[in-house]
Amino acid sequence: MLDQQSREHDFPSLQDRVYLNTAAEGIPPLTVNAAFQQYFQDKLQGMDGRILHEAVWDDAKALVGQMYGLSSDEVSICSCSSEAYNLAYQALQFKAGDELIVSDLDFPASYTFGLQQSCPATVKVWESRDDWQLHLEDLQALLSEKTRVVSISLVSFFNGFKIPLQEVIQTIRQHSSALIALDVTQALGRIPLDLENIDLVVSSTHKWILASHGGGLVGVPAAKANEWTVPAGGWFNLKDAFGDQRFEKAESLPGAASFTVGMPNYPAVYAIRAGLKYIVDTGVENINRATMPLVEACLEGLKELPVELISPKQAENLAGIVAFRHPDAERVYQHLHSKQIHPMYHAGRIRVALHGYNTMADVETFLRELKQALS
């Protein structure tokens, strides 16, 4: 992944293109394909295959726990991050007067539950300023004794802004008793994480960890299990789904285990284990060390071009995403795509995402063709 030989071996589909869209869809290594094939072989065992599935489930949870800094008992896997947030807010059982703080740089999955008419809580938005960054004093002004939870992304999907996590935690703890829910989708597998003092951690699985769709990685520290126990129907999430009292009561397992309400999506779990193992074996620190020069070069190159940079102008405020606007963004994107350069185009912005399989040549090719398109 970090040199030409491993890139060619593990990601052969990248040979003829410059892929800059990991923030939307990661490119899986061949080991993920092998994992799907292994799932199929195990599934052929019928009911006996469940023993094999459960072993992979345990391995995958251990890897998630390793990435989150939690034990395997403090993590679980549901179907996607949207499901994870819906279940999390169901666990909180919001009441009138409760307040949910989110930011305007966050993905809809983390906050739209609070905007449904059925939710009695009030959503308050921590807004970014003209520099496209979130400022702590603006968060502090929103916090009160009514704040039930602050839901925030470590790295913004929109423009790549990386929040100063420890300062955010300190601000929240000093001015409220709110729970902290952190979306690490755009950080997991790309930058080293320190998630101490976070109450809920959520990530999707089809981006930077290079796995597949169909997974939502949930982390709940044991000390916060009571707050995040989901009162949902199901069976996999229940203490005794088939006991003598199964028609009298349903009691959820505590904390993270309550987020997996039914049969796990085992094909995705196989892929998640393979993707996470690839990331762990490569080393997140190594990925970050190799990729940050690419982010810096991309950032500096964009500063020289006639585009509106909507990412922070300092590399230390970024992880792997750089985004910009241009009045003719769609045409620019079409030019890039015709040259087998694949950034993200959405809502008038073009977003570049740089991972460990990218190279400085990718950045140089992108900037050269972008300059051509703009001229």
mmCIF file with all atom_site columns, N, CA and C in Angstrom, residues 35 159 180 274:
data_model
loop_
_atom_site.group_PDB
_atom_site.id
_atom_site.type_symbol
_atom_site.label_atom_id
_atom_site.label_alt_id
_atom_site.label_comp_id
_atom_site.label_asym_id
_atom_site.label_entity_id
_atom_site.label_seq_id
_atom_site.pdbx_PDB_ins_code
_atom_site.Cartn_x
_atom_site.Cartn_y
_atom_site.Cartn_z
_atom_site.occupancy
_atom_site.B_iso_or_equiv
_atom_site.pdbx_formal_charge
_atom_site.auth_seq_id
_atom_site.auth_comp_id
_atom_site.auth_asym_id
_atom_site.auth_atom_id
_atom_site.pdbx_PDB_model_num
ATOM 1  N N  . ALA A 1 35  ? -11.721 -12.567 1.424  1.00 0.00 ? 35  ALA A N  1
ATOM 2  C CA . ALA A 1 35  ? -12.608 -12.710 2.579  1.00 0.00 ? 35  ALA A CA 1
ATOM 3  C C  . ALA A 1 35  ? -14.030 -13.035 2.145  1.00 0.00 ? 35  ALA A C  1
ATOM 4  N N  . ASN A 1 159 ? -15.611 19.129  4.195  1.00 0.00 ? 159 ASN A N  1
ATOM 5  C CA . ASN A 1 159 ? -14.401 19.860  3.790  1.00 0.00 ? 159 ASN A CA 1
ATOM 6  C C  . ASN A 1 159 ? -13.126 19.360  4.446  1.00 0.00 ? 159 ASN A C  1
ATOM 7  N N  . ILE A 1 180 ? -20.963 12.685  24.706 1.00 0.00 ? 180 ILE A N  1
ATOM 8  C CA . ILE A 1 180 ? -20.245 13.018  23.474 1.00 0.00 ? 180 ILE A CA 1
ATOM 9  C C  . ILE A 1 180 ? -20.302 11.822  22.538 1.00 0.00 ? 180 ILE A C  1
ATOM 10 N N  . ALA A 1 274 ? -11.049 -8.324  7.215  1.00 0.00 ? 274 ALA A N  1
ATOM 11 C CA . ALA A 1 274 ? -9.943  -8.273  6.255  1.00 0.00 ? 274 ALA A CA 1
ATOM 12 C C  . ALA A 1 274 ? -9.436  -6.841  6.068  1.00 0.00 ? 274 ALA A C  1
#
